[in-house]
């Protein structure tokens, strides 16, 4: 499923089964589509050049279109036939054909940040943007998949980069988070608000503003942030022990040849801090919530209940950075070697943490959590630090419940019951999962030698129940006659409704959305 893919075309897909009539829209997916340029390979899963995919549903038929996103990283690589901009795990070196003086001066041009937007796509106002985790976003035409323009968020707000997992309110307001330079020349994390579509048709990004700031546990080492939580009234930020050494990033990048992965470091003693802030008006809540070291990429959902904030996460035990195990050489190894690597990697589990908004109503040393349906605990110590222990909602050896999705429009930030996810077996995606977070009941769709993508939930128009809808996932089956198919599952029980097959293999995708 990790391969080079150059094709740009529209393809008609033959459906097997009946495509639900209410599916009249587009599934948009982002991921890497090119893993080598000339004779130079990209080395990490997050280095491949961005490709956007679109699956159109109309009158019971499915059509497919894909194109590379024409970022600066991609265009320059195509022109010079080499890796020009350093990616997550691949270093770009100066052109060896240039003379020694031009190479010397190129060392002092500063850090050239990649705009390879291969992680996600989401709407801002009436526009759509392909994104990664740097300060750059790329505006795309979701009808034609043409690249329109590059946007630098640093032009509008104090931010070094933003995540690829914003939260979007029903009116179109977008919230996101990223690290920044805060007060006293120390690092912090800003929540940025981008307003919805403007009446005067002006660009909402131009009206972006910071609504609240979280402090950093370390002055020059921000935590890696992939997502954050949002309830109806609060923001939730989890500060893990996976840190970015900014001094190394800024000082050693050009001179020695350093990639992003070289700048990460982890320390088990740092533990994990959970932070809360009020949403409107934005105000940091100065409570010290702490738990054991863990890695985190994806929040499932957060909500408020009876004076508590419930936080459900896809956690990885320990302090080691999981991306250390996503080098392409590891993923392309034979199955026994893949399992051997996964055996020593951090182990995944779905966790529920409960944060009391009023921790002083009970004396020190007692469990502050009084919600009857969870075993998660919160205990205040003598230094006013509140130690959190989670309830485990799902756990299996080397079996991850990842890339989670919920009925977002109906339940984001609210008490909910169901989560859907991509099941990873030793880091290899081989199933679709559904979890009842209240009863811990699970459902699984799985077929031999089939590798699905993140499932996207689409609600039935007249649906009443939270899980009235379908899941859309793109499955790669390399040994099949038609090695790729769009799979539509009933969200109730993960039974198959229909599939649309195609004669080519599509490259792996990370995240995406359904556009009605």
mmCIF file of N, CA, C and O in Angstrom, residues 37-75:
data_model
loop_
_atom_site.group_PDB
_atom_site.id
_atom_site.type_symbol
_atom_site.label_atom_id
_atom_site.label_comp_id
_atom_site.label_asym_id
_atom_site.label_seq_id
_atom_site.Cartn_x
_atom_site.Cartn_y
_atom_site.Cartn_z
ATOM 1 N N UNK A 37 12.047 10.862 -6.184
ATOM 2 C CA UNK A 37 12.208 11.875 -7.223
ATOM 3 C C UNK A 37 13.544 11.610 -7.898
ATOM 4 O O UNK A 37 14.591 11.669 -7.243
ATOM 5 N N UNK A 38 13.507 11.317 -9.179
ATOM 6 C CA UNK A 38 14.732 10.934 -9.862
ATOM 7 C C UNK A 38 15.307 9.694 -9.194
ATOM 8 O O UNK A 38 14.627 8.686 -9.033
ATOM 9 N N UNK A 39 16.541 9.775 -8.767
ATOM 10 C CA UNK A 39 17.179 8.648 -8.076
ATOM 11 C C UNK A 39 17.121 8.776 -6.564
ATOM 12 O O UNK A 39 17.667 7.938 -5.845
ATOM 13 N N UNK A 40 16.434 9.828 -6.059
ATOM 14 C CA UNK A 40 16.407 10.079 -4.620
ATOM 15 C C UNK A 40 15.084 9.604 -4.014
ATOM 16 O O UNK A 40 14.015 10.068 -4.415
ATOM 17 N N UNK A 41 15.148 8.717 -3.030
ATOM 18 C CA UNK A 41 13.912 8.259 -2.379
ATOM 19 C C UNK A 41 13.550 9.142 -1.193
ATOM 20 O O UNK A 41 14.414 9.769 -0.571
ATOM 21 N N UNK A 42 12.260 9.216 -0.900
ATOM 22 C CA UNK A 42 11.821 9.749 0.376
ATOM 23 C C UNK A 42 11.858 8.599 1.379
ATOM 24 O O UNK A 42 11.596 7.449 1.037
ATOM 25 N N UNK A 43 12.159 8.909 2.634
ATOM 26 C CA UNK A 43 12.478 7.860 3.598
ATOM 27 C C UNK A 43 11.386 7.560 4.612
ATOM 28 O O UNK A 43 11.365 6.475 5.188
ATOM 29 N N UNK A 44 10.489 8.514 4.843
ATOM 30 C CA UNK A 44 9.488 8.345 5.898
ATOM 31 C C UNK A 44 8.087 8.372 5.290
ATOM 32 O O UNK A 44 7.858 8.965 4.238
ATOM 33 N N UNK A 45 7.148 7.725 5.996
ATOM 34 C CA UNK A 45 5.773 7.665 5.509
ATOM 35 C C UNK A 45 5.191 9.053 5.294
ATOM 36 O O UNK A 45 4.356 9.257 4.414
ATOM 37 N N UNK A 46 5.634 10.047 6.079
ATOM 38 C CA UNK A 46 5.085 11.392 5.977
ATOM 39 C C UNK A 46 5.908 12.306 5.071
ATOM 40 O O UNK A 46 5.783 13.519 5.146
ATOM 41 N N UNK A 47 6.736 11.695 4.206
ATOM 42 C CA UNK A 47 7.542 12.473 3.261
ATOM 43 C C UNK A 47 6.986 12.480 1.842
ATOM 44 O O UNK A 47 7.298 13.376 1.065
ATOM 45 N N UNK A 48 6.212 11.464 1.484
ATOM 46 C CA UNK A 48 5.709 11.355 0.122
ATOM 47 C C UNK A 48 4.954 12.605 -0.297
ATOM 48 O O UNK A 48 4.254 13.227 0.502
ATOM 49 N N UNK A 49 5.080 12.985 -1.553
ATOM 50 C CA UNK A 49 4.465 14.224 -2.027
ATOM 51 C C UNK A 49 2.944 14.100 -2.106
ATOM 52 O O UNK A 49 2.397 13.075 -2.508
ATOM 53 N N UNK A 50 2.276 15.179 -1.707
ATOM 54 C CA UNK A 50 0.831 15.166 -1.479
ATOM 55 C C UNK A 50 0.029 14.877 -2.736
ATOM 56 O O UNK A 50 0.277 15.439 -3.806
ATOM 57 N N UNK A 51 -0.956 13.992 -2.582
ATOM 58 C CA UNK A 51 -1.920 13.708 -3.642
ATOM 59 C C UNK A 51 -3.323 13.817 -3.050
ATOM 60 O O UNK A 51 -3.587 13.310 -1.954
ATOM 61 N N UNK A 52 -4.201 14.487 -3.760
ATOM 62 C CA UNK A 52 -5.586 14.612 -3.327
ATOM 63 C C UNK A 52 -6.461 13.714 -4.204
ATOM 64 O O UNK A 52 -6.273 13.627 -5.414
ATOM 65 N N UNK A 53 -7.383 13.010 -3.558
ATOM 66 C CA UNK A 53 -8.287 12.077 -4.224
ATOM 67 C C UNK A 53 -9.723 12.535 -4.019
ATOM 68 O O UNK A 53 -10.075 13.057 -2.958
ATOM 69 N N UNK A 54 -10.555 12.314 -5.017
ATOM 70 C CA UNK A 54 -11.975 12.662 -4.908
ATOM 71 C C UNK A 54 -12.818 11.531 -5.470
ATOM 72 O O UNK A 54 -12.589 11.062 -6.582
ATOM 73 N N UNK A 55 -13.774 11.086 -4.667
ATOM 74 C CA UNK A 55 -14.718 10.057 -5.072
ATOM 75 C C UNK A 55 -16.103 10.689 -5.105
ATOM 76 O O UNK A 55 -16.642 11.063 -4.053
ATOM 77 N N UNK A 56 -16.656 10.845 -6.294
ATOM 78 C CA UNK A 56 -17.966 11.483 -6.465
ATOM 79 C C UNK A 56 -19.071 10.439 -6.495
ATOM 80 O O UNK A 56 -18.990 9.446 -7.223
ATOM 81 N N UNK A 57 -20.126 10.693 -5.712
ATOM 82 C CA UNK A 57 -21.317 9.840 -5.692
ATOM 83 C C UNK A 57 -22.466 10.588 -6.352
ATOM 84 O O UNK A 57 -22.786 11.719 -5.964
ATOM 85 N N UNK A 58 -23.093 9.957 -7.339
ATOM 86 C CA UNK A 58 -24.211 10.605 -8.008
ATOM 87 C C UNK A 58 -25.054 9.547 -8.728
ATOM 88 O O UNK A 58 -24.534 8.759 -9.530
ATOM 89 N N UNK A 59 -26.339 9.507 -8.414
ATOM 90 C CA UNK A 59 -27.282 8.586 -9.062
ATOM 91 C C UNK A 59 -26.823 7.125 -8.994
ATOM 92 O O UNK A 59 -26.919 6.379 -9.972
ATOM 93 N N UNK A 60 -26.304 6.744 -7.846
ATOM 94 C CA UNK A 60 -25.908 5.363 -7.650
ATOM 95 C C UNK A 60 -24.611 4.969 -8.338
ATOM 96 O O UNK A 60 -24.280 3.784 -8.398
ATOM 97 N N UNK A 61 -23.863 5.946 -8.854
ATOM 98 C CA UNK A 61 -22.587 5.672 -9.510
ATOM 99 C C UNK A 61 -21.460 6.383 -8.762
ATOM 100 O O UNK A 61 -21.686 7.342 -8.030
ATOM 101 N N UNK A 62 -20.231 5.905 -8.976
ATOM 102 C CA UNK A 62 -19.060 6.496 -8.341
ATOM 103 C C UNK A 62 -18.021 6.805 -9.415
ATOM 104 O O UNK A 62 -17.734 5.965 -10.267
ATOM 105 N N UNK A 63 -17.477 8.007 -9.394
ATOM 106 C CA UNK A 63 -16.348 8.348 -10.264
ATOM 107 C C UNK A 63 -15.190 8.807 -9.386
ATOM 108 O O UNK A 63 -15.380 9.273 -8.262
ATOM 109 N N UNK A 64 -13.999 8.694 -9.930
ATOM 110 C CA UNK A 64 -12.783 8.914 -9.154
ATOM 111 C C UNK A 64 -11.840 9.842 -9.898
ATOM 112 O O UNK A 64 -11.622 9.697 -11.101
ATOM 113 N N UNK A 65 -11.277 10.808 -9.181
ATOM 114 C CA UNK A 65 -10.307 11.747 -9.742
ATOM 115 C C UNK A 65 -9.189 11.936 -8.732
ATOM 116 O O UNK A 65 -9.437 12.033 -7.539
ATOM 117 N N UNK A 66 -7.948 11.974 -9.218
ATOM 118 C CA UNK A 66 -6.827 12.244 -8.315
ATOM 119 C C UNK A 66 -5.793 13.095 -9.018
ATOM 120 O O UNK A 66 -5.597 12.993 -10.230
ATOM 121 N N UNK A 67 -5.134 13.950 -8.251
ATOM 122 C CA UNK A 67 -4.070 14.796 -8.789
ATOM 123 C C UNK A 67 -3.066 15.096 -7.685
ATOM 124 O O UNK A 67 -3.427 15.160 -6.502
ATOM 125 N N UNK A 68 -1.822 15.307 -8.092
ATOM 126 C CA UNK A 68 -0.853 15.801 -7.137
ATOM 127 C C UNK A 68 -1.188 17.249 -6.783
ATOM 128 O O UNK A 68 -1.649 18.020 -7.629
ATOM 129 N N UNK A 69 -0.957 17.597 -5.528
ATOM 130 C CA UNK A 69 -1.110 18.985 -5.107
ATOM 131 C C UNK A 69 0.182 19.702 -5.482
ATOM 132 O O UNK A 69 1.276 19.297 -5.072
ATOM 133 N N UNK A 70 0.056 20.764 -6.266
ATOM 134 C CA UNK A 70 1.240 21.427 -6.816
ATOM 135 C C UNK A 70 1.825 22.427 -5.817
ATOM 136 O O UNK A 70 1.798 23.639 -6.011
ATOM 137 N N UNK A 71 2.357 21.873 -4.735
ATOM 138 C CA UNK A 71 3.042 22.676 -3.737
ATOM 139 C C UNK A 71 4.407 23.092 -4.264
ATOM 140 O O UNK A 71 4.891 22.566 -5.276
ATOM 141 N N UNK A 72 5.060 24.018 -3.565
ATOM 142 C CA UNK A 72 6.421 24.380 -3.952
ATOM 143 C C UNK A 72 7.341 23.169 -3.856
ATOM 144 O O UNK A 72 8.212 22.967 -4.710
ATOM 145 N N UNK A 73 7.141 22.351 -2.802
ATOM 146 C CA UNK A 73 7.987 21.169 -2.620
ATOM 147 C C UNK A 73 7.866 20.237 -3.818
ATOM 148 O O UNK A 73 8.880 19.708 -4.315
ATOM 149 N N UNK A 74 6.649 20.040 -4.311
ATOM 150 C CA UNK A 74 6.417 19.135 -5.438
ATOM 151 C C UNK A 74 6.926 19.725 -6.754
ATOM 152 O O UNK A 74 7.655 19.066 -7.515
ATOM 153 N N UNK A 75 6.558 20.967 -7.041
ATOM 154 C CA UNK A 75 6.922 21.577 -8.324
ATOM 155 C C UNK A 75 8.434 21.683 -8.458
ATOM 156 O O UNK A 75 9.012 21.352 -9.510
#
